[in-house]
Structure formats: C-alpha cells, structure tokens
Amino acid sequence: MSPILIISCIALYFGGLLLIAYLTSRNSTADSYFLGNKTSPWYAVAFGMIGDSLSGVTYISVPGKVGTGHFTYLQLVLGYFVGYFIISKVLLPIYYKMNLVSIYSYLETRFGRHTQKTGAFFFILSRVLGASGRLYLAAGVIQFFVFDQISSVHIPFWLSVSVILALMLLYTYRGGIKTLVWTDTFQSLFLVLGVVLSIIVIVSKMDIGFGTAISNVVNSNYSETFFWDWHKSNFFFKEFIGGIFIAVAMTGLDQNMMQKNLSCKSLGEAQKNIFWFSIVMVIVTTCFLALGALLFQYYEFAGIQLPTNTETGKIMTDKIFPNLALNHLGIFAGLIFIIGLTAATFSSADSVLTTLTTSTYVDLLEYDKNNTLSEKQKSQRRTYIHIGFALLVWLVIIVFDVLNQKAIIDTILMLAGYTYGPLLGLFTIGLFTKINLKDKFVPIVCIVAPIITYIYANYIVKQISTYEIGNELIILNAGITVLGLLLVKNKSQVN
C-alpha cells in the first residue's frame, strides 16, 4: 500500500473532525466545555461511548488474542452489562441530583476536600498513564506501517506523535464536551465500520457466504466462551464479577466516561443512553471476537504464516490483524484498518484531554469557585490546562519511546488499573454507609492500599498457590481500601 494514500485518507478523516469541531464550538461557553449546555442527545452520547470505551490497543489486541484466549473476553463484557445497570440506577441519580460537573465533587460533599482531591488525583494519574500508553502503542503501529515506509522522507516518531496531539487540540480545546459528543459519534461510526467491513472483506476473500462464515466461527474452537477452572484467571465468575466492578469503577467512577453522560438533558435520557450503550457494547464486542476467529481462519485458508517473535518463536497476537489487513487483503482492507485504528485511537484519547482539564480545573485548582476571576480569565486558564495536559501526554509517550521496552508500557498500564481500587473503595463507603472519615488521612490510605494489593497479588499469592488473580484484582484492591478507610473513620461523627 502507498503510505501517501494512507496519509491522505487520515488527513481527510481529520478534516471531518475539524469540520464538526468548527460547527459545534461556535459561541462556546464554560457550560458548553464542561457539560455541553446539558443538551447532548442521549443516542449520540450512547453511540459515541463505544469509541471512548475501545482504545486502539483494544482494536488490535482483542481480535489477535482470540487465537489463544478464544472468546473468553465476552465473559468480562457480560459483567460490564450488569455493571452499567448499576451505574444507571445507583450512580447517575446521585450525580444528577447534585448537579455535578466533576463527579469527585461528591467526595467533597460526603467526606471533605482532601478526599475530593484524592479521588481526582487517582483519576488524573490513571488517565495520563493509560491514555499515554495506549496512544503510544497505537501510534507505534501507524508509525511502523505508514511513516516508516516512506523512504524518501524520514518522519521521526516524536514528530508524528506531535502532529497527532496537535490535531486533537485543534478540535477539542474550545468546544470541550459539546464538540466531543459529536466527534466521538463520528469516530465510533468509523470504528464499527472498520470491524464490519473487515469481516465482509475476509468473507469475500474466502469466497463463502455469511451463513457459512457464522457457522465456521460458531463451530470452531475459537468460539469457546465459558471457562470453569477456578484456579485460572479466565474462570467465568472471576471474569464476570470482575467485569461488573471494572464497569462500575472505570466507567461510573471515571470522570472521562461520566462527563458526557452528565451532558444529557435529564437523568432519564442519561439512563436511556447507558442502557442502549450496554447493549451495543455487547454486540460490537461479539463482532470483534468473530473478526478474530475469521482472521485466524483466513491465515490457515490462504497459507499465510502467522507473525511470530524471531527470538521467542511466540505468536505476536498484536500483529495478527494489522499484518493481514495491510499486507495481504488489498488496498481497501488496509484503508479500512487504518481508519478504524485511527478512530479507535483518537476517540479514546481526545476526550481525556477535556476531562483531565475538568478535574484539574474543578477539583484540584477550584477555579469554578474563584469569584475574583473574570469569565475570560477562567477560559484562559482552562485553555492553558488543556494544552498543558497535551504536552504532558506527549512527554510521557516520548519517555516510553526512549525506554523502548513494551514490557514497561504493559506494566504501567497494569499499575494504572490499580488506581481504580481506591476510587471504588471511597464511593462504596460514601454510598452504602453513613460513616464519616478523618479527611486528612484518606490520601494516605488510598496510596498504601494499591501497594499492599500489588505485594499480595504478586509476591504472596504466587508463592503459596497456583491460583491466578485475574480481573477480580480490582475487588481485592477496593476491599483493602475499605478496610483501611474504616481504620480512619471519625467515630465522633458517625451518623
């Protein structure tokens, strides 16, 4: 494939994003930036959340891991479905009743300012590391298959990442959530099209009908979904229950995922959005897994060697999809893959800049409460914070690249997951008990709890048993946080 052709398509794609940003950011105000003037249509938010939930890494990894993990990922997503129901019925009513801009303002009302800032800190830490790591991995694929193939001009990785983040800034810094609701809808459309059209291309290349393709997937070993060995990390109840808590923590207690929900016209519309999002999420995930099965079947059908690590001989699952799409299925399939990857990458990263700005502006710096600043000054500070986070994400990505070890990225992404345990613990105490906490000690507990969880999971459990901790880790993390918080409860103020 011609790299110039790929770049041209990506440029047209961003042209569409910039047009949407221009149309939606005119006459923008602080209310537009933070909550979209509370006029976001629920169906746009619901569909846009698909792209927000599926990063570029997911777009590449989920189909590739079907070869070794089969459909086990669906167990987790079924747990998500229940978790989204809890978000809809428990968390959203509270957020709307309190008319929140940042969901961590709830923690201030319930426990105090130190607790609010602790929640915001863990969100910011997690999202900076997570967004940077995912953007690094996805940008690395684009760099390898596109920019590194342009022999006449050397385009360094730092420059391509700089351009990517600059483009994100262009269509997010003014309109904020009001713009993101519609750009994420646009990007989710291309993400879903990327999966669906890739399936169509593979079925066409194999010269089989869709009925036969479905039968081949269902009757293959790849479609094995439920696993019942409780020692293993893919045990059904570990995945399912872990999925419930992951959805509650990483969606319901995450400013990035909730801010667009809070921009809906009413609680009823926000709940309708979550309901339909949960259904579409299951359907889209099933399509991803079916695509994965078809990818491996096509490799066998066409006699193509699976990409393997020359040193270890292991299959490189993250190269399964891009290798086939860009090198073996033709120009159309390659363009579909690149645009789908671009949509998945940027829809999960662009909103992070806005929500990081919101949490910093509201929770850490409390500019929304500063009556000495004019609206123009507040707008300027909001813009500075927005640009500052773009620079921070760029810096973290460059550090990842200098270290040049993907194992480090995997570790950082894993550690970022630990940050949701304290959030889940804080909200559990707040929502389901009448206990008050000694506010100034909360940050200490929330820092120590993930450290204890990490030591227990990696140095104690592994030494004394064959049990593998999987997605139930977040429950363990939250449980340790709750126990720690109970030690610092304010006995004189228990209601």
CSV table of N, CA, C and O in Angstrom, one decimal, residues 19 52 68 86 133 150 207 245 248 351-353 362 379 384 400 455 465 482 485:
chain,number,residue,atom,x,y,z
A,19,LEU,N,-14.2,19.9,10.9
A,19,LEU,CA,-15.4,20.5,10.5
A,19,LEU,C,-16.5,20.4,11.6
A,19,LEU,O,-17.2,21.4,11.9
A,52,ASP,N,-15.2,5.6,22.9
A,52,ASP,CA,-14.5,6.0,24.1
A,52,ASP,C,-14.1,4.8,24.9
A,52,ASP,O,-13.1,4.9,25.7
A,68,THR,N,-5.4,-17.4,21.2
A,68,THR,CA,-5.0,-18.0,22.4
A,68,THR,C,-6.1,-18.0,23.5
A,68,THR,O,-6.2,-19.0,24.3
A,86,ILE,N,-26.0,-1.0,37.2
A,86,ILE,CA,-25.8,-0.4,38.5
A,86,ILE,C,-25.4,1.1,38.4
A,86,ILE,O,-26.0,1.9,39.1
A,133,GLY,N,0.0,5.5,27.4
A,133,GLY,CA,0.4,4.1,27.0
A,133,GLY,C,-0.4,3.6,25.8
A,133,GLY,O,0.2,3.1,24.8
A,150,ILE,N,7.8,5.4,4.2
A,150,ILE,CA,8.1,6.5,3.3
A,150,ILE,C,9.6,6.7,3.2
A,150,ILE,O,10.2,7.3,4.1
A,207,ASP,N,-14.4,-16.5,-0.2
A,207,ASP,CA,-15.5,-17.0,-1.1
A,207,ASP,C,-16.5,-17.9,-0.5
A,207,ASP,O,-16.9,-18.9,-1.0
A,245,PHE,N,-17.5,-5.0,38.5
A,245,PHE,CA,-16.8,-4.0,39.3
A,245,PHE,C,-15.9,-3.1,38.4
A,245,PHE,O,-15.7,-1.9,38.7
A,248,VAL,N,-18.3,-0.5,36.9
A,248,VAL,CA,-18.7,0.5,37.9
A,248,VAL,C,-17.5,1.4,38.1
A,248,VAL,O,-17.7,2.7,38.2
A,351,SER,N,-11.0,12.7,24.3
A,351,SER,CA,-11.8,13.2,25.5
A,351,SER,C,-11.0,13.2,26.8
A,351,SER,O,-11.4,14.0,27.7
A,352,VAL,N,-9.9,12.5,26.8
A,352,VAL,CA,-9.1,12.5,28.1
A,352,VAL,C,-8.6,13.9,28.3
A,352,VAL,O,-8.6,14.4,29.5
A,353,LEU,N,-8.2,14.6,27.3
A,353,LEU,CA,-7.7,16.0,27.5
A,353,LEU,C,-8.7,16.9,28.1
A,353,LEU,O,-8.4,17.7,29.0
A,362,VAL,N,-11.7,21.9,38.3
A,362,VAL,CA,-12.8,21.9,39.3
A,362,VAL,C,-12.3,21.4,40.7
A,362,VAL,O,-12.5,22.0,41.7
A,379,SER,N,-11.6,31.1,31.2
A,379,SER,CA,-11.4,30.5,29.9
A,379,SER,C,-9.9,30.3,29.6
A,379,SER,O,-9.5,29.3,29.0
A,384,TYR,N,-5.1,26.8,29.1
A,384,TYR,CA,-3.7,26.5,29.5
A,384,TYR,C,-3.6,25.1,30.0
A,384,TYR,O,-2.7,24.4,29.8
A,400,PHE,N,8.3,6.8,27.0
A,400,PHE,CA,8.0,5.4,26.6
A,400,PHE,C,8.9,5.0,25.4
A,400,PHE,O,9.5,3.9,25.4
A,455,ILE,N,1.6,-6.1,46.3
A,455,ILE,CA,2.5,-7.1,47.0
A,455,ILE,C,1.8,-8.4,47.2
A,455,ILE,O,2.4,-9.5,47.0
A,465,SER,N,0.5,-20.6,46.2
A,465,SER,CA,-0.6,-21.4,45.5
A,465,SER,C,-0.4,-21.3,44.0
A,465,SER,O,0.4,-20.5,43.5
A,482,VAL,N,-11.2,-0.2,51.6
A,482,VAL,CA,-12.3,-0.1,52.5
A,482,VAL,C,-11.8,-0.4,53.9
A,482,VAL,O,-12.2,0.4,54.9
A,485,LEU,N,-9.9,2.5,55.2
A,485,LEU,CA,-10.7,3.7,55.4
A,485,LEU,C,-11.5,3.5,56.8
A,485,LEU,O,-11.7,4.5,57.5
